[in-house]
Short mmCIF file of C-alpha atoms in Angstrom, two decimals:
data_model
loop_
_atom_site.label_atom_id
_atom_site.label_comp_id
_atom_site.label_asym_id
_atom_site.label_seq_id
_atom_site.Cartn_x
_atom_site.Cartn_y
_atom_site.Cartn_z
CA UNK A 27 -49.80 134.25 -0.98
CA UNK A 28 -52.50 131.83 0.12
CA UNK A 29 -51.23 128.64 1.78
CA UNK A 30 -53.10 125.36 1.54
CA UNK A 31 -52.57 123.06 4.52
CA UNK A 32 -51.81 119.45 3.68
CA UNK A 33 -51.68 116.26 5.71
CA UNK A 34 -49.22 115.17 8.35
CA UNK A 35 -46.13 113.15 7.34
CA UNK A 36 -43.21 111.38 8.90
CA UNK A 37 -40.28 113.65 8.17
CA UNK A 38 -38.47 111.07 6.02
CA UNK A 39 -41.66 110.54 3.97
CA UNK A 40 -42.56 114.19 3.49
CA UNK A 41 -43.14 115.47 -0.08
CA UNK A 42 -40.02 117.64 0.14
CA UNK A 43 -37.90 114.60 -0.73
CA UNK A 44 -39.87 113.88 -3.89
CA UNK A 45 -39.63 117.54 -4.86
CA UNK A 46 -35.87 117.25 -4.35
CA UNK A 47 -35.70 114.20 -6.63
CA UNK A 48 -37.76 115.95 -9.32
CA UNK A 49 -35.45 118.96 -9.18
CA UNK A 50 -32.33 116.92 -9.94
CA UNK A 51 -34.06 114.73 -12.51
CA UNK A 52 -35.38 117.81 -14.33
CA UNK A 53 -32.29 120.01 -14.16
CA UNK A 54 -29.58 117.38 -14.72
CA UNK A 55 -26.12 118.94 -14.82
CA UNK A 56 -27.71 122.40 -15.25
CA UNK A 57 -28.44 122.29 -11.49
CA UNK A 58 -24.89 123.55 -10.92
CA UNK A 59 -25.14 126.54 -13.28
CA UNK A 60 -24.21 129.81 -11.56
CA UNK A 61 -23.42 127.71 -8.48
CA UNK A 62 -27.17 127.38 -7.85
CA UNK A 63 -26.32 124.09 -6.16
CA UNK A 64 -22.88 124.65 -4.59
CA UNK A 65 -20.11 122.57 -6.15
CA UNK A 66 -16.81 124.42 -5.72
CA UNK A 67 -16.30 123.63 -2.03
CA UNK A 68 -16.54 119.84 -2.59
CA UNK A 69 -15.24 119.62 -6.18
CA UNK A 70 -12.17 121.85 -6.45
CA UNK A 71 -8.73 120.41 -7.32
CA UNK A 72 -7.48 120.79 -3.75
CA UNK A 73 -10.11 118.53 -2.15
CA UNK A 74 -9.77 116.12 -5.08
CA UNK A 75 -6.02 115.90 -4.47
CA UNK A 76 -6.68 115.13 -0.79
CA UNK A 77 -9.04 112.33 -1.77
CA UNK A 78 -6.61 110.98 -4.38
CA UNK A 79 -3.87 110.87 -1.74
CA UNK A 80 -6.08 108.82 0.60
CA UNK A 81 -7.15 106.48 -2.20
CA UNK A 82 -3.52 106.07 -3.27
CA UNK A 83 -2.59 105.30 0.34
CA UNK A 84 -5.33 102.68 0.42
CA UNK A 85 -4.03 101.08 -2.79
CA UNK A 86 -0.57 100.99 -1.23
CA UNK A 87 -2.02 99.26 1.83
CA UNK A 88 -3.82 96.72 -0.35
CA UNK A 89 -0.58 96.06 -2.26
CA UNK A 90 0.92 94.81 1.00
CA UNK A 91 -1.83 92.19 1.29
CA UNK A 92 -2.85 89.23 -0.78
CA UNK A 93 -5.30 90.41 -3.40
CA UNK A 94 -6.85 89.12 -6.58
CA UNK A 95 -6.55 90.66 -10.03
CA UNK A 96 -9.95 92.26 -9.44
CA UNK A 97 -9.76 96.07 -9.51
CA UNK A 98 -10.60 98.13 -6.47
CA UNK A 99 -13.95 99.81 -7.13
CA UNK A 100 -14.20 103.50 -6.21
CA UNK A 101 -17.91 104.39 -6.09
CA UNK A 102 -18.88 108.05 -5.90
CA UNK A 103 -22.39 108.56 -4.54
CA UNK A 104 -24.17 111.58 -6.01
CA UNK A 105 -21.40 112.56 -8.44
CA UNK A 106 -23.40 115.58 -9.61
CA UNK A 107 -21.64 117.72 -12.20
CA UNK A 108 -18.78 115.19 -12.42
CA UNK A 109 -16.00 117.62 -11.62
CA UNK A 110 -14.78 115.88 -8.45
CA UNK A 111 -14.46 112.52 -10.21
CA UNK A 112 -12.44 114.09 -13.02
CA UNK A 113 -9.99 115.79 -10.66
CA UNK A 114 -9.64 112.72 -8.41
CA UNK A 115 -8.93 110.44 -11.37
CA UNK A 116 -6.48 112.92 -12.90
CA UNK A 117 -4.49 113.21 -9.68
CA UNK A 118 -4.71 109.49 -8.88
CA UNK A 119 -3.27 108.60 -12.29
CA UNK A 120 -0.44 111.10 -11.77
CA UNK A 121 0.36 109.58 -8.36
CA UNK A 122 0.32 106.07 -9.87
CA UNK A 123 2.63 107.05 -12.69
CA UNK A 124 4.97 109.10 -10.51
CA UNK A 125 5.35 106.39 -7.87
CA UNK A 126 6.07 103.66 -10.40
CA UNK A 127 5.23 100.96 -7.89
CA UNK A 128 3.03 97.88 -8.13
CA UNK A 129 -0.53 98.61 -7.03
CA UNK A 130 -3.91 96.94 -7.41
CA UNK A 131 -5.78 98.22 -10.44
CA UNK A 132 -8.77 100.45 -9.82
CA UNK A 133 -11.98 101.58 -11.48
CA UNK A 134 -13.97 104.70 -10.65
CA UNK A 135 -17.77 104.43 -10.84
CA UNK A 136 -19.74 107.67 -10.92
CA UNK A 137 -23.32 107.30 -9.71
CA UNK A 138 -26.32 109.56 -9.36
CA UNK A 139 -30.07 109.39 -9.03
CA UNK A 140 -30.64 111.48 -12.17
CA UNK A 141 -30.19 109.48 -15.36
CA UNK A 142 -29.62 112.75 -17.28
CA UNK A 143 -26.42 113.24 -15.29
CA UNK A 144 -25.24 109.72 -16.08
CA UNK A 145 -25.85 110.26 -19.81
CA UNK A 146 -24.05 113.63 -19.72
CA UNK A 147 -20.94 112.12 -18.06
CA UNK A 148 -20.87 109.32 -20.62
CA UNK A 149 -20.40 111.89 -23.40
CA UNK A 150 -18.22 114.44 -21.58
CA UNK A 151 -14.98 115.06 -23.56
CA UNK A 152 -12.80 115.29 -20.44
CA UNK A 153 -13.79 111.79 -19.31
CA UNK A 154 -13.23 109.92 -22.57
CA UNK A 155 -9.58 109.01 -21.95
CA UNK A 156 -10.48 107.44 -18.59
CA UNK A 157 -13.30 105.46 -20.21
CA UNK A 158 -10.95 104.25 -22.95
CA UNK A 159 -8.38 103.13 -20.38
CA UNK A 160 -11.04 101.16 -18.50
CA UNK A 161 -10.70 103.36 -15.42
CA UNK A 162 -14.19 104.86 -15.44
CA UNK A 163 -17.74 103.60 -15.57
CA UNK A 164 -21.17 104.96 -14.63
CA UNK A 165 -24.37 103.80 -12.98
CA UNK A 166 -27.72 105.26 -12.01
CA UNK A 167 -28.08 104.55 -8.31
CA UNK A 168 -30.97 105.34 -5.97
CA UNK A 169 -29.42 105.54 -2.52
CA UNK A 170 -32.73 104.81 -0.79
CA UNK A 171 -33.66 101.63 -2.64
CA UNK A 172 -31.03 100.14 -4.96
CA UNK A 173 -28.97 97.09 -4.03
CA UNK A 174 -26.88 96.58 -7.18
CA UNK A 175 -24.77 98.68 -9.56
CA UNK A 176 -25.67 98.35 -13.24
CA UNK A 177 -22.65 99.69 -15.10
CA UNK A 178 -23.27 101.66 -18.29
CA UNK A 179 -19.98 101.20 -20.17
CA UNK A 180 -19.10 97.58 -19.41
CA UNK A 181 -22.71 96.39 -19.11
CA UNK A 182 -21.75 94.45 -15.97
CA UNK A 183 -23.89 94.22 -12.85
CA UNK A 184 -22.25 94.29 -9.43
CA UNK A 185 -24.45 92.51 -6.91
CA UNK A 186 -24.25 91.08 -3.43
CA UNK A 187 -20.99 89.24 -2.76
CA UNK A 188 -19.54 89.91 -6.23
CA UNK A 189 -16.48 91.82 -5.00
CA UNK A 190 -13.47 90.43 -3.15
CA UNK A 191 -11.68 93.76 -2.80
CA UNK A 192 -12.99 96.37 -0.37
CA UNK A 193 -15.10 99.16 -1.86
CA UNK A 194 -13.99 102.76 -1.69
CA UNK A 195 -17.03 105.01 -1.27
CA UNK A 196 -16.88 108.76 -1.95
CA UNK A 197 -19.82 110.76 -0.61
CA UNK A 198 -19.67 114.57 -0.87
CA UNK A 199 -22.78 116.61 -0.06
CA UNK A 200 -24.60 113.29 -0.06
CA UNK A 201 -25.85 112.46 3.44
CA UNK A 202 -27.28 115.97 3.86
CA UNK A 203 -29.49 115.59 0.78
CA UNK A 204 -31.16 112.18 1.19
CA UNK A 205 -34.12 111.44 3.51
CA UNK A 206 -33.51 111.51 7.25
CA UNK A 207 -35.65 110.74 10.27
CA UNK A 208 -36.36 113.63 12.62
CA UNK A 209 -36.34 112.64 16.29
CA UNK A 210 -36.98 114.70 19.38
CA UNK A 211 -35.57 113.76 22.80
CA UNK A 212 -37.29 114.94 25.98
CA UNK A 213 -37.20 113.48 29.51
CA UNK A 214 -35.36 110.42 28.26
CA UNK A 215 -38.06 109.57 25.75
CA UNK A 216 -37.95 109.43 21.96
CA UNK A 217 -40.49 111.23 19.82
CA UNK A 218 -40.75 111.56 16.07
CA UNK A 219 -41.20 115.10 14.87
CA UNK A 220 -43.86 114.78 12.18
CA UNK A 221 -44.18 117.57 9.68
CA UNK A 222 -47.15 119.44 8.25
CA UNK A 223 -46.38 120.77 4.78
CA UNK A 224 -48.22 123.89 3.64
CA UNK A 225 -48.22 124.58 -0.10
CA UNK A 226 -48.79 127.86 -1.94
CA UNK A 227 -51.93 128.15 -4.03
CA UNK A 228 -51.53 126.83 -7.60
CA UNK A 229 -48.41 124.95 -6.52
CA UNK A 230 -48.83 122.43 -9.33
CA UNK A 231 -47.63 125.03 -11.82
CA UNK A 232 -44.40 125.81 -9.94
CA UNK A 233 -40.95 124.45 -10.72
CA UNK A 234 -39.42 122.28 -7.96
CA UNK A 235 -37.00 125.06 -6.93
CA UNK A 236 -39.85 127.59 -6.76
CA UNK A 237 -42.02 125.21 -4.76
CA UNK A 238 -39.28 124.58 -2.20
CA UNK A 239 -38.91 128.33 -1.70
CA UNK A 240 -42.62 128.79 -0.99
CA UNK A 241 -43.67 125.80 1.08
CA UNK A 242 -43.88 126.08 4.84
CA UNK A 243 -43.06 123.36 7.39
CA UNK A 244 -44.54 122.92 10.88
CA UNK A 245 -43.67 120.17 13.35
CA UNK A 246 -45.69 118.16 15.86
CA UNK A 247 -44.34 115.42 18.12
CA UNK A 248 -45.46 111.81 18.35
CA UNK A 249 -44.16 109.24 20.81
CA UNK A 250 -41.97 106.66 19.02
CA UNK A 251 -41.28 103.81 21.46
CA UNK A 252 -40.04 101.55 18.66
CA UNK A 253 -36.69 103.37 18.82
CA UNK A 254 -36.41 102.42 22.48
CA UNK A 255 -36.88 98.67 21.92
CA UNK A 256 -33.87 96.35 22.19
CA UNK A 257 -34.77 94.95 18.79
CA UNK A 258 -34.24 98.30 17.06
CA UNK A 259 -31.08 97.75 14.97
CA UNK A 260 -29.47 101.05 16.00
CA UNK A 261 -30.55 100.92 19.62
CA UNK A 262 -27.03 101.66 20.94
CA UNK A 263 -26.78 105.12 19.43
CA UNK A 264 -30.41 105.95 20.31
CA UNK A 265 -29.62 105.05 23.94
CA UNK A 266 -26.79 107.59 23.92
CA UNK A 267 -29.20 110.28 22.76
CA UNK A 268 -31.69 109.31 25.47
CA UNK A 269 -29.07 109.44 28.19
CA UNK A 270 -27.11 112.53 27.17
CA UNK A 271 -29.49 114.83 25.30
CA UNK A 272 -32.47 116.85 26.43
CA UNK A 273 -34.88 119.03 24.45
CA UNK A 274 -32.92 118.17 21.31
CA UNK A 275 -33.89 117.56 17.70
CA UNK A 276 -31.86 114.85 15.99
CA UNK A 277 -31.67 114.23 12.27
CA UNK A 278 -31.16 110.48 12.26
CA UNK A 279 -29.54 109.19 9.01
CA UNK A 280 -31.41 105.91 8.67
CA UNK A 281 -31.38 106.05 4.86
CA UNK A 282 -27.68 106.89 4.82
CA UNK A 283 -26.74 104.08 7.21
CA UNK A 284 -28.82 101.47 5.39
CA UNK A 285 -27.37 102.66 2.05
CA UNK A 286 -23.86 102.00 3.39
CA UNK A 287 -24.95 98.61 4.69
CA UNK A 288 -26.42 97.64 1.30
CA UNK A 289 -23.23 98.70 -0.48
CA UNK A 290 -21.19 96.77 2.07
CA UNK A 291 -22.97 93.61 0.93
CA UNK A 292 -21.33 93.97 -2.48
CA UNK A 293 -18.07 93.07 -0.74
CA UNK A 294 -19.19 91.56 2.58
CA UNK A 295 -15.90 89.84 3.45
CA UNK A 296 -13.71 92.87 2.71
CA UNK A 297 -15.78 95.90 3.78
CA UNK A 298 -15.44 99.49 2.61
CA UNK A 299 -13.51 102.72 3.01
CA UNK A 300 -15.78 105.78 3.17
CA UNK A 301 -14.40 109.22 2.31
CA UNK A 302 -17.02 111.88 2.91
CA UNK A 303 -17.44 115.64 3.23
CA UNK A 304 -20.54 117.53 4.28
CA UNK A 305 -22.12 120.07 6.55
CA UNK A 306 -22.13 117.35 9.17
CA UNK A 307 -21.43 116.99 12.87
CA UNK A 308 -19.62 114.03 14.44
CA UNK A 309 -19.50 115.49 17.96
CA UNK A 310 -22.45 114.78 20.25
CA UNK A 311 -22.28 118.21 21.87
CA UNK A 312 -23.35 119.80 18.58
CA UNK A 313 -26.74 118.11 18.85
CA UNK A 314 -27.46 119.28 22.41
CA UNK A 315 -30.56 121.49 22.54
CA UNK A 316 -30.66 121.47 18.73
CA UNK A 317 -33.60 123.37 17.25
CA UNK A 318 -35.89 121.93 14.54
CA UNK A 319 -34.08 121.89 11.17
CA UNK A 320 -34.59 124.49 8.50
CA UNK A 321 -34.18 123.71 4.83
CA UNK A 322 -31.01 125.23 3.38
CA UNK A 323 -32.16 126.26 -0.09
CA UNK A 324 -29.93 126.31 -3.19
CA UNK A 325 -32.23 125.30 -6.04
CA UNK A 326 -32.69 122.04 -4.16
CA UNK A 327 -32.24 121.88 -0.38
CA UNK A 328 -29.94 120.29 2.16
CA UNK A 329 -29.82 119.67 5.90
CA UNK A 330 -27.08 118.90 8.41
CA UNK A 331 -25.64 115.39 8.17
CA UNK A 332 -25.44 113.35 11.38
CA UNK A 333 -21.92 111.95 11.23
CA UNK A 334 -22.10 111.10 14.93
CA UNK A 335 -24.68 108.37 14.29
CA UNK A 336 -22.89 106.99 11.21
CA UNK A 337 -19.59 106.90 13.08
CA UNK A 338 -21.09 105.18 16.13
CA UNK A 339 -22.97 102.53 14.14
CA UNK A 340 -19.91 101.42 12.20
CA UNK A 341 -17.49 101.69 15.10
CA UNK A 342 -19.71 99.16 16.90
CA UNK A 343 -19.05 96.85 13.93
CA UNK A 344 -15.27 97.26 14.33
CA UNK A 345 -14.66 100.20 12.00
CA UNK A 346 -12.29 103.08 12.66
CA UNK A 347 -13.59 106.62 12.10
CA UNK A 348 -11.27 109.55 11.41
CA UNK A 349 -12.58 113.10 11.83
CA UNK A 350 -10.67 116.34 12.50
CA UNK A 351 -10.02 117.01 16.21
CA UNK A 352 -10.90 120.67 15.71
CA UNK A 353 -14.25 122.21 14.88
CA UNK A 354 -15.00 122.65 11.20
CA UNK A 355 -16.29 125.91 9.75
CA UNK A 356 -17.74 125.04 6.33
CA UNK A 357 -16.99 121.40 5.56
CA UNK A 358 -16.39 118.38 7.77
CA UNK A 359 -14.23 115.74 6.06
CA UNK A 360 -14.29 112.24 7.50
CA UNK A 361 -12.88 108.83 6.69
CA UNK A 362 -14.43 105.58 7.99
CA UNK A 363 -12.39 102.40 7.62
CA UNK A 364 -14.98 99.64 7.81
CA UNK A 365 -12.27 97.06 7.19
CA UNK A 366 -10.66 94.07 8.83
CA UNK A 367 -7.87 95.38 11.12
CA UNK A 368 -8.19 99.06 10.12
CA UNK A 369 -5.00 99.96 12.02
CA UNK A 370 -3.05 98.02 9.39
CA UNK A 371 -4.10 100.56 6.76
CA UNK A 372 -1.37 102.96 7.85
CA UNK A 373 -0.80 104.61 4.45
CA UNK A 374 -4.51 105.50 4.30
CA UNK A 375 -4.43 106.89 7.82
CA UNK A 376 -1.20 108.82 7.19
CA UNK A 377 -2.76 110.38 4.09
CA UNK A 378 -5.76 111.49 6.16
CA UNK A 379 -3.43 112.99 8.76
CA UNK A 380 -1.42 114.79 6.10
CA UNK A 381 -4.22 115.98 3.81
CA UNK A 382 -7.19 116.51 6.16
CA UNK A 383 -6.19 116.67 9.82
CA UNK A 384 -3.14 118.90 9.43
CA UNK A 385 -4.54 121.21 6.74
CA UNK A 386 -7.52 120.20 4.68
CA UNK A 387 -10.34 121.31 2.40
CA UNK A 388 -12.16 123.19 5.16
CA UNK A 389 -9.12 125.32 5.98
CA UNK A 390 -8.50 125.87 2.28
CA UNK A 391 -12.06 127.07 1.72
CA UNK A 392 -11.80 129.46 4.68
CA UNK A 393 -8.66 130.92 3.09
CA UNK A 394 -10.47 131.09 -0.25
CA UNK A 395 -13.21 133.24 1.29
CA UNK A 396 -10.54 135.62 2.64
CA UNK A 397 -8.71 135.70 -0.70
CA UNK A 398 -11.94 136.51 -2.55
CA UNK A 399 -12.39 139.57 -0.35
CA UNK A 400 -8.78 140.75 -0.54
CA UNK A 401 -7.71 139.82 -4.05
CA UNK A 402 -7.35 143.42 -5.19
CA UNK A 403 -4.71 144.02 -2.51
CA UNK A 404 -2.70 140.84 -3.08
CA UNK A 405 0.71 140.76 -4.73
CA UNK A 406 1.67 138.47 -7.57
CA UNK A 407 3.61 136.05 -5.37
CA UNK A 408 0.64 135.76 -3.01
CA UNK A 409 -1.71 135.06 -5.93
CA UNK A 410 0.64 132.50 -7.46
CA UNK A 411 1.12 130.78 -4.07
CA UNK A 412 -2.60 130.44 -3.48
CA UNK A 413 -3.20 129.31 -7.05
CA UNK A 414 -0.55 126.62 -6.57
CA UNK A 415 -2.06 125.59 -3.21
CA UNK A 416 -5.43 125.19 -4.90
CA UNK A 417 -4.07 122.90 -7.62
CA UNK A 418 -4.07 125.58 -10.35
CA UNK A 419 -7.83 125.86 -10.19
CA UNK A 420 -9.53 127.45 -13.20
CA UNK A 421 -12.17 129.26 -11.14
CA UNK A 422 -9.51 131.10 -9.15
CA UNK A 423 -7.63 132.01 -12.33
CA UNK A 424 -10.79 133.41 -13.89
CA UNK A 425 -11.42 135.71 -10.96
CA UNK A 426 -7.73 136.69 -10.73
CA UNK A 427 -6.86 137.60 -14.33
CA UNK A 428 -7.72 141.28 -13.94
CA UNK A 429 -5.53 141.60 -10.85
CA UNK A 430 -2.69 139.59 -12.43
CA UNK A 431 -2.86 141.82 -15.50
CA UNK A 432 -2.50 144.94 -13.36
CA UNK A 433 0.64 143.50 -11.74
CA UNK A 434 2.40 142.44 -14.96
CA UNK A 435 4.34 145.70 -15.52
CA UNK A 436 6.39 144.95 -12.39
CA UNK A 437 6.54 141.18 -12.81
CA UNK A 438 9.90 139.45 -13.22
CA UNK A 439 10.67 137.04 -16.05
CA UNK A 440 10.61 134.20 -13.52
CA UNK A 441 7.13 135.19 -12.34
CA UNK A 442 5.90 135.32 -15.93
CA UNK A 443 7.27 131.83 -16.50
CA UNK A 444 5.39 130.66 -13.39
CA UNK A 445 2.19 132.15 -14.78
CA UNK A 446 2.75 130.32 -18.08
CA UNK A 447 3.41 127.04 -16.30
CA UNK A 448 0.31 127.52 -14.15
CA UNK A 449 -1.85 128.15 -17.22
CA UNK A 450 -0.53 125.00 -18.88
CA UNK A 451 -1.21 122.87 -15.80
CA UNK A 452 -4.64 124.46 -15.33
CA UNK A 453 -5.62 123.77 -18.93
CA UNK A 454 -4.49 120.14 -18.72
CA UNK A 455 -6.89 119.56 -15.81
CA UNK A 456 -9.80 121.80 -16.84
CA UNK A 457 -13.26 120.26 -16.57
CA UNK A 458 -15.89 122.08 -18.63
CA UNK A 459 -19.18 122.47 -16.80
CA UNK A 460 -22.66 122.73 -18.32
CA UNK A 461 -22.34 126.50 -18.05
CA UNK A 462 -19.36 127.16 -20.28
CA UNK A 463 -16.74 129.84 -19.73
CA UNK A 464 -14.15 130.94 -22.29
CA UNK A 465 -11.09 130.08 -20.20
CA UNK A 466 -8.90 129.89 -23.30
CA UNK A 467 -9.66 133.55 -24.06
CA UNK A 468 -8.57 134.73 -20.61
CA UNK A 469 -5.41 132.64 -20.82
CA UNK A 470 -4.59 133.82 -24.35
CA UNK A 471 -5.05 137.50 -23.58
CA UNK A 472 -2.92 137.31 -20.43
CA UNK A 473 -0.14 135.51 -22.33
CA UNK A 474 -0.39 138.19 -25.04
CA UNK A 475 0.24 140.87 -22.43
CA UNK A 476 3.39 138.97 -21.43
CA UNK A 477 4.56 138.89 -25.08
CA UNK A 478 4.43 135.10 -25.07
CA UNK A 479 3.08 135.10 -28.59
CA UNK A 480 3.34 131.41 -29.48
CA UNK A 481 1.45 130.32 -26.36
CA UNK A 482 -0.99 133.21 -26.71
CA UNK A 483 -1.74 132.20 -30.30
CA UNK A 484 -2.45 128.62 -29.23
CA UNK A 485 -5.05 129.62 -26.63
CA UNK A 486 -6.66 132.38 -28.70
CA UNK A 487 -7.13 129.92 -31.58
CA UNK A 488 -8.74 127.45 -29.18
CA UNK A 489 -11.09 130.25 -28.12
CA UNK A 490 -12.20 131.18 -31.64
CA UNK A 491 -12.83 127.53 -32.54
CA UNK A 492 -14.88 127.00 -29.38
CA UNK A 493 -16.82 130.25 -29.50
CA UNK A 494 -17.68 130.60 -33.19
CA UNK A 495 -20.21 133.39 -33.68
CA UNK A 496 -19.29 135.12 -30.41
CA UNK A 497 -15.73 136.23 -31.24
CA UNK A 498 -14.73 139.77 -30.26
CA UNK A 499 -12.50 141.82 -32.58
CA UNK A 500 -9.78 142.09 -29.93
CA UNK A 501 -9.09 138.37 -30.28
CA UNK A 502 -8.39 138.65 -34.01
CA UNK A 503 -6.24 141.74 -33.46
CA UNK A 504 -4.12 139.92 -30.88
CA UNK A 505 -3.81 136.96 -33.24
CA UNK A 506 -2.64 139.26 -36.01
CA UNK A 507 0.14 140.64 -33.78
CA UNK A 508 1.08 137.13 -32.59
CA UNK A 509 1.40 135.92 -36.18
CA UNK A 510 3.48 138.93 -37.23
CA UNK A 511 5.82 138.38 -34.28
CA UNK A 512 6.15 134.70 -35.20
CA UNK A 513 6.75 135.50 -38.92
CA UNK A 514 3.52 133.77 -39.91
CA UNK A 515 2.49 136.32 -42.53
CA UNK A 516 -0.23 134.29 -44.25
CA UNK A 517 -1.94 133.57 -40.93
CA UNK A 518 -1.62 137.23 -39.98
CA UNK A 519 -3.32 138.29 -43.22
CA UNK A 520 -6.14 135.81 -42.70
CA UNK A 521 -6.81 137.09 -39.19
CA UNK A 522 -6.62 140.71 -40.44
CA UNK A 523 -9.43 139.99 -42.87
CA UNK A 524 -11.44 138.25 -40.13
CA UNK A 525 -10.98 141.34 -37.97
CA UNK A 526 -12.08 143.73 -40.69
CA UNK A 527 -15.18 141.64 -41.38
CA UNK A 528 -16.18 142.21 -37.75
CA UNK A 529 -15.03 145.84 -37.60
CA UNK A 530 -14.49 147.40 -41.04
CA UNK A 531 -13.30 150.76 -39.64
CA UNK A 532 -10.67 149.31 -37.25
CA UNK A 533 -7.87 151.86 -37.76
CA UNK A 534 -4.95 149.72 -36.57
CA UNK A 535 -6.11 146.79 -38.70
CA UNK A 536 -6.46 148.99 -41.80
CA UNK A 537 -2.97 150.39 -41.24
CA UNK A 538 -1.51 146.90 -40.84
CA UNK A 539 -3.30 145.72 -43.98
CA UNK A 540 -1.97 148.71 -45.92
CA UNK A 541 1.59 148.00 -44.75
CA UNK A 542 1.13 144.34 -45.63
CA UNK A 543 -0.01 145.18 -49.17
CA UNK A 544 2.83 147.70 -49.63
CA UNK A 545 5.38 145.10 -48.57
#
């Protein structure tokens, strides 16, 4: 492969960021097919429940204060496939209804750079009930430039000073994917690490994901005294890096910080609550002797988020930052209360302690990795316990059905009832992604094995209506048996004929048809 050397760029202005934008604009919600861009770790029901608990705690705290009839706006930055928003809203509504207490109203606003994503959410079947209830709206939002939110459903525009309630900001895998400055600290001086981008030959014909895989980055340092001036707005945190770091590369989140500041202007007197999860470090020691960054490729790319800088900047403004006291393995979950008297938001802080600090999404994902490797040796109670811990997640059920099936001969009636209940709860909170999977088929077949014919029939019929043209004969055969067991003879005959159209020589079906005609 021949490489063509291009010009020198500031890191935050390098072409890689435009390639990233083009990738998401081109792929839309297909970017998450086959987990090309990871979504499970930051979008599963367990992390969504943790977020809903913190948001509910915040609403409780606001209920103890004087507030207007204006709803609390929950703005998700980079909502991607939309799965996190769906699970958060589902759980938040359940908490609201279960508590039965007076709370401020709320509205969730999903945002993204790619307009194709916004249009896809607007039509997604799982989101329609939230739209109808006035709980959900959408906006295209460019985190680097935009200053207002233009809402798609209501047609309203939220601009500077329009809100009296604090904003709630949700930012998962967000700060690691927007432009960052790359600084280098040596001998107490600040340098910018400029980047040379080398392209493959004929790069104009490559897709964005292919181009990112083939480009090469090289760094050269340039003195940047402007960061050392007292007039630099984030001089305090830069001074810490000068004093305490040596031979260290720092990804400085200027775009992320200024994005938060612009959003803060929507509600300047009330502030914001930020709930965020990322591959991001809030401890200064992590940045000591840090090497130049490498692009983490997954269709698009991501880098490490600098939570230390974000935390320091907003703490200087009076905010309170909550991060786990222990080191994270896969996902660092933080909460920044950029609010007046943040200590008074005790329900929010208690929810963070309960749902993140004590045991949170990072610990859950570490367990999930172990479970994936050991599923074939797990017992039914262990599988059911983990499924329950994960909020009856569909992805875990899909990968577990074979193992559950193998354990059914020894399962108790109580365990079978727990499986049925889990399937019902899972189905009620299932969010269909761009890449569809026939979850109803798996559920129906497993219920058939447990002789739960009425429930099996329901899910198998959902499957055949969703997957017309791709129905396997086994589905019709199971439906025939279900209908016979439920004394639904006409339905059984109809499904027998469907089965024989697919497989005319099916011996069991022919025998059943013969018995049916004799009777």
